[in-house]
């Protein structure tokens, strides 16, 4: 490898220091942020590719820090993962999402499934399954209304334990979704080793299915494979009508992305559901 010159080295060190400082500042600001009510959830629609009807909703975490202003998940989730605070934060997300769905009950969103993102740390917590069961019960939800999104990273951490926990969650009736499929370690054995319901095809592949023959073929192959394994398929990051049409033709079941809807507050989601119900 080429040795960095003094100047380059300094730039590199400065960038490292800036990133470390950023993480430190965020870590400090995260303390007490739950109690201070600085977090809220936005909801992104996932629609049936064929009918356009709202089928699922992904809850996405937002933080309006009193010290730092709005901070995006890409900045604070990794910090919360490092400190372990993600467990407390994830518990808040679970409870808040279930509360919201409980409130939506007896309405347009009756049959809609809520998807929440779960980190490896949460899954490793021995009390996790009980926590999920309690959140469902407390808010009057059926387990079928909840789906947990995991990344491939979660699956390799402690495979035996994860397999057991996922088995318990499935027995409860909760859905399990593999997020960002294709970007991680992507061992195909995951697909049969763990009890999954849903594969979410990462935005990176969906992004240029209109222009890249390679990605087009790749997405087609993922869809065919998922279907043969009896999995539901969600395409992430659908930004154009062209992409949506291609995915529908390929047999992808569900679509998520800015072309359908941005992540929005609960009242706006209700309006979205209303508009799609008559479709
Ligand atoms: P993710 O789970 O893959 O969520 C999808 C991300 O893509 C969201 O970013 C969403 O706003 C964005 N997105 C959706 N459609 C489009 C599109 O058409 N184009 C583009 N360019 N982007 C789109 P967001 O909300 O910033 O979240 C980023 C990541 O932070 C999430 O990626 C997830 O890994 C993590 N995250 C968010 N909320 C939570 C949470 O409650 N718990 C945990 N553990 N992680 C979370
Ligand atoms: Ca997700
Ligand atoms: Ca994703
Ligand atoms: Ca992602």
Short mmCIF file of C-alpha atoms and ligand atoms in Angstrom, two decimals:
data_model
loop_
_atom_site.label_atom_id
_atom_site.label_comp_id
_atom_site.label_asym_id
_atom_site.label_seq_id
_atom_site.Cartn_x
_atom_site.Cartn_y
_atom_site.Cartn_z
CA UNK A 1 0.00 0.00 0.00
CA UNK A 2 1.06 3.56 -0.68
CA UNK A 3 2.37 5.35 2.35
CA UNK A 4 0.39 8.46 3.20
CA UNK A 5 2.31 11.72 3.10
CA UNK A 6 2.43 13.93 6.17
CA UNK A 7 -0.35 16.14 4.85
CA UNK A 8 -2.63 13.23 4.03
CA UNK A 9 -1.92 11.69 7.40
CA UNK A 10 -2.93 14.87 9.16
CA UNK A 11 -6.17 15.11 7.16
CA UNK A 12 -6.89 11.48 8.05
CA UNK A 13 -6.22 12.04 11.75
CA UNK A 14 -8.36 15.17 11.77
CA UNK A 15 -11.22 13.25 10.16
CA UNK A 16 -10.84 10.46 12.72
CA UNK A 17 -10.83 12.93 15.56
CA UNK A 18 -13.86 14.73 14.20
CA UNK A 19 -15.78 11.44 13.93
CA UNK A 20 -14.76 10.39 17.43
CA UNK A 21 -15.72 13.80 18.81
CA UNK A 22 -19.05 13.64 17.01
CA UNK A 23 -19.73 10.22 18.55
CA UNK A 24 -18.77 11.48 22.00
CA UNK A 25 -21.05 14.50 21.75
CA UNK A 26 -23.93 12.33 20.52
CA UNK A 27 -23.31 9.78 23.27
CA UNK A 28 -23.56 12.54 25.87
CA UNK A 29 -26.70 14.04 24.34
CA UNK A 30 -28.37 10.60 24.18
CA UNK A 31 -28.28 10.32 27.95
CA UNK A 32 -31.63 11.38 29.32
CA UNK A 33 -33.06 11.94 25.82
CA UNK A 34 -35.76 9.25 26.23
CA UNK A 35 -36.94 10.69 29.54
CA UNK A 36 -36.92 14.17 28.00
CA UNK A 37 -39.27 12.95 25.26
CA UNK A 38 -36.89 13.81 22.43
CA UNK A 39 -37.68 10.72 20.31
CA UNK A 40 -40.63 10.08 18.05
CA UNK A 41 -41.56 7.65 15.30
CA UNK A 42 -42.40 8.26 11.68
CA UNK A 43 -44.10 5.63 9.57
CA UNK A 44 -43.33 4.55 6.02
CA UNK A 45 -45.98 2.78 3.95
CA UNK A 46 -45.32 -0.62 2.37
CA UNK A 47 -47.92 -1.37 -0.29
CA UNK A 48 -49.09 -4.40 -2.21
CA UNK A 49 -47.22 -4.18 -5.54
CA UNK A 50 -50.27 -5.44 -7.43
CA UNK A 51 -53.18 -3.57 -5.83
CA UNK A 52 -51.40 -0.56 -4.32
CA UNK A 53 -53.15 -1.16 -1.00
CA UNK A 54 -51.37 -0.37 2.25
CA UNK A 55 -50.23 -3.66 3.79
CA UNK A 56 -47.44 -2.89 6.22
CA UNK A 57 -45.89 0.13 7.86
CA UNK A 58 -42.26 0.47 8.95
CA UNK A 59 -41.65 2.53 12.10
CA UNK A 60 -38.52 4.67 11.82
CA UNK A 61 -36.95 6.43 14.76
CA UNK A 62 -36.40 10.19 14.83
CA UNK A 63 -34.50 12.26 17.40
CA UNK A 64 -34.92 15.95 17.98
CA UNK A 65 -32.15 16.62 20.48
CA UNK A 66 -32.52 19.65 22.77
CA UNK A 67 -28.74 20.06 22.54
CA UNK A 68 -28.00 19.18 18.90
CA UNK A 69 -31.25 19.70 17.04
CA UNK A 70 -32.47 16.95 14.69
CA UNK A 71 -29.98 14.06 14.46
CA UNK A 72 -30.45 11.37 11.77
CA UNK A 73 -30.50 7.64 12.66
CA UNK A 74 -27.35 7.06 10.61
CA UNK A 75 -25.54 9.25 13.15
CA UNK A 76 -27.07 8.17 16.46
CA UNK A 77 -27.97 4.48 15.98
CA UNK A 78 -24.31 3.37 15.66
CA UNK A 79 -23.44 5.36 18.81
CA UNK A 80 -26.36 3.82 20.71
CA UNK A 81 -25.24 0.39 19.48
CA UNK A 82 -21.72 0.98 20.80
CA UNK A 83 -22.84 2.08 24.24
CA UNK A 84 -25.57 -0.55 24.52
CA UNK A 85 -28.18 2.17 24.89
CA UNK A 86 -29.89 0.74 21.80
CA UNK A 87 -31.57 -1.80 24.11
CA UNK A 88 -33.38 0.89 26.08
CA UNK A 89 -34.08 2.83 22.90
CA UNK A 90 -35.36 -0.28 21.12
CA UNK A 91 -37.69 -1.01 24.02
CA UNK A 92 -39.08 2.49 23.72
CA UNK A 93 -39.63 1.99 19.96
CA UNK A 94 -41.41 -1.34 20.53
CA UNK A 95 -43.74 0.16 23.13
CA UNK A 96 -44.43 3.36 21.18
CA UNK A 97 -45.11 1.54 17.89
CA UNK A 98 -47.49 -0.90 19.62
CA UNK A 99 -49.22 1.98 21.38
CA UNK A 100 -49.73 3.74 18.05
CA UNK A 101 -51.11 0.63 16.33
CA UNK A 102 -53.40 0.06 19.32
CA UNK A 103 -54.74 3.57 18.78
CA UNK A 104 -55.30 2.93 15.07
CA UNK A 105 -57.38 -0.15 15.82
CA UNK A 106 -61.00 -0.41 14.68
CA UNK A 107 -60.21 1.70 11.69
CA UNK A 108 -58.60 1.73 8.31
CA UNK A 109 -55.36 0.29 9.59
CA UNK A 110 -56.93 -2.82 11.12
CA UNK A 111 -55.16 -5.29 8.89
CA UNK A 112 -51.91 -3.42 8.60
CA UNK A 113 -48.74 -4.98 10.04
CA UNK A 114 -46.25 -2.79 11.87
CA UNK A 115 -42.55 -3.47 11.23
CA UNK A 116 -39.91 -2.33 13.67
CA UNK A 117 -36.12 -2.48 13.45
CA UNK A 118 -34.45 -4.62 16.09
CA UNK A 119 -30.76 -4.62 16.89
CA UNK A 120 -28.57 -7.59 17.79
CA UNK A 121 -28.25 -6.34 21.35
CA UNK A 122 -32.00 -6.46 21.89
CA UNK A 123 -32.27 -9.99 20.55
CA UNK A 124 -29.46 -11.13 22.84
CA UNK A 125 -31.34 -9.81 25.88
CA UNK A 126 -32.86 -12.82 27.69
CA UNK A 127 -36.03 -10.89 28.44
CA UNK A 128 -36.72 -9.86 24.84
CA UNK A 129 -39.48 -12.34 23.95
CA UNK A 130 -41.36 -11.54 27.17
CA UNK A 131 -40.97 -7.83 26.45
CA UNK A 132 -42.53 -8.27 23.00
CA UNK A 133 -45.38 -10.36 24.40
CA UNK A 134 -46.08 -7.71 27.05
CA UNK A 135 -46.04 -4.83 24.60
CA UNK A 136 -48.55 -6.67 22.39
CA UNK A 137 -50.83 -7.57 25.26
CA UNK A 138 -50.71 -4.17 26.94
CA UNK A 139 -51.78 -2.49 23.72
CA UNK A 140 -54.35 -5.08 22.68
CA UNK A 141 -52.53 -6.24 19.55
CA UNK A 142 -52.50 -9.62 17.94
CA UNK A 143 -48.93 -10.95 17.35
CA UNK A 144 -49.76 -11.16 13.63
CA UNK A 145 -49.80 -7.37 13.56
CA UNK A 146 -46.11 -7.16 14.45
CA UNK A 147 -43.06 -7.88 12.33
CA UNK A 148 -39.47 -7.52 13.49
CA UNK A 149 -36.82 -6.45 11.01
CA UNK A 150 -33.34 -7.90 11.54
CA UNK A 151 -30.18 -7.50 9.54
CA UNK A 152 -27.90 -10.35 8.54
CA UNK A 153 -25.40 -9.16 11.14
CA UNK A 154 -27.82 -10.22 13.86
CA UNK A 155 -27.92 -13.76 12.51
CA UNK A 156 -24.20 -14.43 12.61
CA UNK A 157 -23.58 -13.00 16.08
CA UNK A 158 -24.78 -15.95 18.12
CA UNK A 159 -26.59 -18.16 15.63
CA UNK A 160 -27.76 -20.83 18.07
CA UNK A 161 -29.29 -18.33 20.48
CA UNK A 162 -30.81 -16.26 17.69
CA UNK A 163 -32.36 -19.36 16.17
CA UNK A 164 -33.97 -20.19 19.52
CA UNK A 165 -35.26 -16.65 20.07
CA UNK A 166 -36.67 -16.43 16.54
CA UNK A 167 -38.35 -19.80 17.06
CA UNK A 168 -40.06 -18.45 20.19
CA UNK A 169 -41.14 -15.27 18.42
CA UNK A 170 -42.57 -17.28 15.52
CA UNK A 171 -44.37 -19.55 17.96
CA UNK A 172 -45.90 -16.41 19.44
CA UNK A 173 -47.08 -15.44 15.95
CA UNK A 174 -44.76 -12.49 15.35
CA UNK A 175 -43.29 -12.08 11.84
CA UNK A 176 -39.56 -11.97 11.15
CA UNK A 177 -38.14 -9.97 8.29
CA UNK A 178 -34.57 -9.99 6.96
CA UNK A 179 -33.63 -6.35 6.28
CA UNK A 180 -31.14 -4.96 3.72
CA UNK A 181 -30.92 -8.35 2.00
CA UNK A 182 -27.91 -8.67 -0.26
CA UNK A 183 -25.66 -6.10 1.42
CA UNK A 184 -24.33 -8.04 4.37
CA UNK A 185 -22.76 -11.42 4.65
CA UNK A 186 -25.56 -12.89 2.55
CA UNK A 187 -25.00 -16.51 3.28
CA UNK A 188 -27.89 -18.20 1.54
CA UNK A 189 -28.00 -20.75 4.32
CA UNK A 190 -29.55 -18.03 6.53
CA UNK A 191 -32.68 -18.25 4.48
CA UNK A 192 -33.38 -21.81 5.52
CA UNK A 193 -31.56 -21.87 8.88
CA UNK A 194 -33.77 -19.22 10.48
CA UNK A 195 -37.54 -18.97 10.53
CA UNK A 196 -38.08 -15.94 8.34
CA UNK A 197 -41.28 -14.63 6.73
CA UNK A 198 -40.01 -11.76 4.69
CA UNK A 199 -36.98 -10.66 2.68
CA UNK A 200 -36.37 -6.96 2.14
CA UNK A 201 -34.29 -6.37 -0.99
CA UNK A 202 -31.86 -3.57 -0.29
CA UNK A 203 -32.18 -0.20 -1.97
CA UNK A 204 -28.69 -0.56 -3.46
CA UNK A 205 -30.01 -3.19 -5.91
CA UNK A 206 -33.40 -1.64 -6.52
CA UNK A 207 -31.86 1.75 -7.27
CA UNK A 208 -30.72 1.01 -10.80
CA UNK A 209 -32.79 -1.94 -11.99
CA UNK A 210 -33.92 0.30 -14.84
CA UNK A 211 -30.40 0.93 -16.10
CA UNK A 212 -28.12 -1.82 -14.82
CA UNK A 213 -28.72 -5.18 -16.45
CA UNK A 214 -26.64 -6.79 -13.75
CA UNK A 215 -28.75 -5.46 -10.87
CA UNK A 216 -31.91 -6.18 -12.81
CA UNK A 217 -30.91 -9.83 -13.09
CA UNK A 218 -29.81 -9.93 -9.47
CA UNK A 219 -33.14 -8.61 -8.18
CA UNK A 220 -35.01 -11.00 -10.45
CA UNK A 221 -32.98 -13.90 -9.06
CA UNK A 222 -33.56 -12.83 -5.43
CA UNK A 223 -37.30 -12.62 -6.07
CA UNK A 224 -37.41 -16.05 -7.73
CA UNK A 225 -35.39 -17.60 -4.92
CA UNK A 226 -37.46 -15.95 -2.19
CA UNK A 227 -40.66 -17.12 -3.83
CA UNK A 228 -39.44 -20.69 -4.09
CA UNK A 229 -38.69 -20.59 -0.35
CA UNK A 230 -42.17 -19.27 0.39
CA UNK A 231 -40.95 -15.89 1.59
CA UNK A 232 -42.69 -12.55 1.16
CA UNK A 233 -40.63 -10.07 -0.80
CA UNK A 234 -40.39 -6.34 -0.16
CA UNK A 235 -38.37 -4.05 -2.44
CA UNK A 236 -36.83 -1.11 -0.54
CA UNK A 237 -35.98 2.30 -1.91
CA UNK A 238 -38.46 2.33 -4.80
CA UNK A 239 -38.15 5.87 -6.11
CA UNK A 240 -39.67 5.76 -9.60
CA UNK A 241 -42.77 4.46 -11.36
CA UNK A 242 -40.45 2.57 -13.71
CA UNK A 243 -38.87 0.64 -10.87
CA UNK A 244 -42.28 -0.14 -9.38
CA UNK A 245 -43.53 -1.51 -12.72
CA UNK A 246 -40.46 -3.71 -13.21
CA UNK A 247 -40.67 -5.07 -9.66
CA UNK A 248 -44.37 -5.83 -10.00
CA UNK A 249 -43.71 -7.71 -13.23
CA UNK A 250 -40.93 -9.68 -11.57
CA UNK A 251 -43.42 -10.86 -8.95
CA UNK A 252 -42.22 -8.80 -5.99
CA UNK A 253 -45.09 -8.72 -3.47
CA UNK A 254 -44.57 -5.40 -1.72
CA UNK A 255 -43.04 -2.00 -2.43
CA UNK A 256 -41.50 0.59 -0.11
CA UNK A 257 -39.83 3.85 -1.06
CA UNK A 258 -40.23 7.53 -1.79
CA UNK A 259 -42.27 6.74 -4.92
CA UNK A 260 -44.95 5.27 -2.63
CA UNK A 261 -44.47 7.54 0.38
CA UNK A 262 -41.80 9.16 2.52
CA UNK A 263 -41.76 8.25 6.22
CA UNK A 264 -44.58 10.41 7.68
CA UNK A 265 -46.27 11.21 11.00
CA UNK A 266 -49.24 9.06 12.16
CA UNK A 267 -52.00 11.46 11.07
CA UNK A 268 -50.60 11.68 7.54
CA UNK A 269 -50.34 7.91 7.36
CA UNK A 270 -54.02 7.67 8.21
CA UNK A 271 -54.79 9.94 5.25
CA UNK A 272 -52.56 7.79 3.02
CA UNK A 273 -54.42 4.64 4.12
CA UNK A 274 -57.72 6.36 3.46
CA UNK A 275 -56.72 7.30 -0.08
CA UNK A 276 -55.43 3.80 -0.83
CA UNK A 277 -58.49 2.06 0.64
CA UNK A 278 -60.69 3.25 -2.22
CA UNK A 279 -58.10 2.33 -4.82
P1 LIG B 1 -33.53 0.80 7.21
O1 LIG B 1 -34.14 -0.08 8.25
O2 LIG B 1 -32.99 0.12 6.00
O3 LIG B 1 -34.67 1.84 6.83
C1 LIG B 1 -34.86 2.37 5.54
C2 LIG B 1 -34.19 3.71 5.40
O4 LIG B 1 -34.26 4.13 4.03
C3 LIG B 1 -34.87 4.83 6.19
O5 LIG B 1 -33.87 5.76 6.57
C4 LIG B 1 -35.81 5.44 5.15
O6 LIG B 1 -36.18 6.76 5.45
C5 LIG B 1 -34.96 5.36 3.92
N1 LIG B 1 -35.73 5.30 2.68
C6 LIG B 1 -36.95 4.77 2.50
N2 LIG B 1 -37.33 4.86 1.21
C7 LIG B 1 -36.32 5.46 0.54
C8 LIG B 1 -36.12 5.84 -0.84
O7 LIG B 1 -36.94 5.64 -1.73
N3 LIG B 1 -34.93 6.43 -1.14
C9 LIG B 1 -33.98 6.69 -0.21
N4 LIG B 1 -32.87 7.30 -0.60
N5 LIG B 1 -34.13 6.34 1.10
C10 LIG B 1 -35.29 5.73 1.48
P2 LIG B 1 -33.76 6.32 8.06
O8 LIG B 1 -35.14 6.54 8.63
O9 LIG B 1 -32.82 7.47 8.01
O10 LIG B 1 -33.10 5.14 8.87
C11 LIG B 1 -31.81 4.70 8.58
C12 LIG B 1 -31.51 3.42 9.29
O11 LIG B 1 -31.48 3.62 10.72
C13 LIG B 1 -32.55 2.32 9.08
O12 LIG B 1 -32.35 1.70 7.84
C14 LIG B 1 -32.27 1.42 10.26
O13 LIG B 1 -31.16 0.59 10.00
C15 LIG B 1 -31.88 2.44 11.34
N6 LIG B 1 -33.06 2.67 12.20
C16 LIG B 1 -34.10 3.53 12.04
N7 LIG B 1 -34.99 3.42 13.06
C17 LIG B 1 -34.51 2.44 13.87
C18 LIG B 1 -34.97 1.86 15.11
O14 LIG B 1 -36.04 2.15 15.64
N8 LIG B 1 -34.16 0.89 15.66
C19 LIG B 1 -33.00 0.49 15.08
N9 LIG B 1 -32.26 -0.47 15.69
N10 LIG B 1 -32.55 1.01 13.92
C20 LIG B 1 -33.29 1.98 13.33
CA1 LIG B 2 -35.66 -1.62 8.27
CA1 LIG B 3 -33.58 -1.74 4.99
CA1 LIG B 4 -30.55 0.14 5.43
#
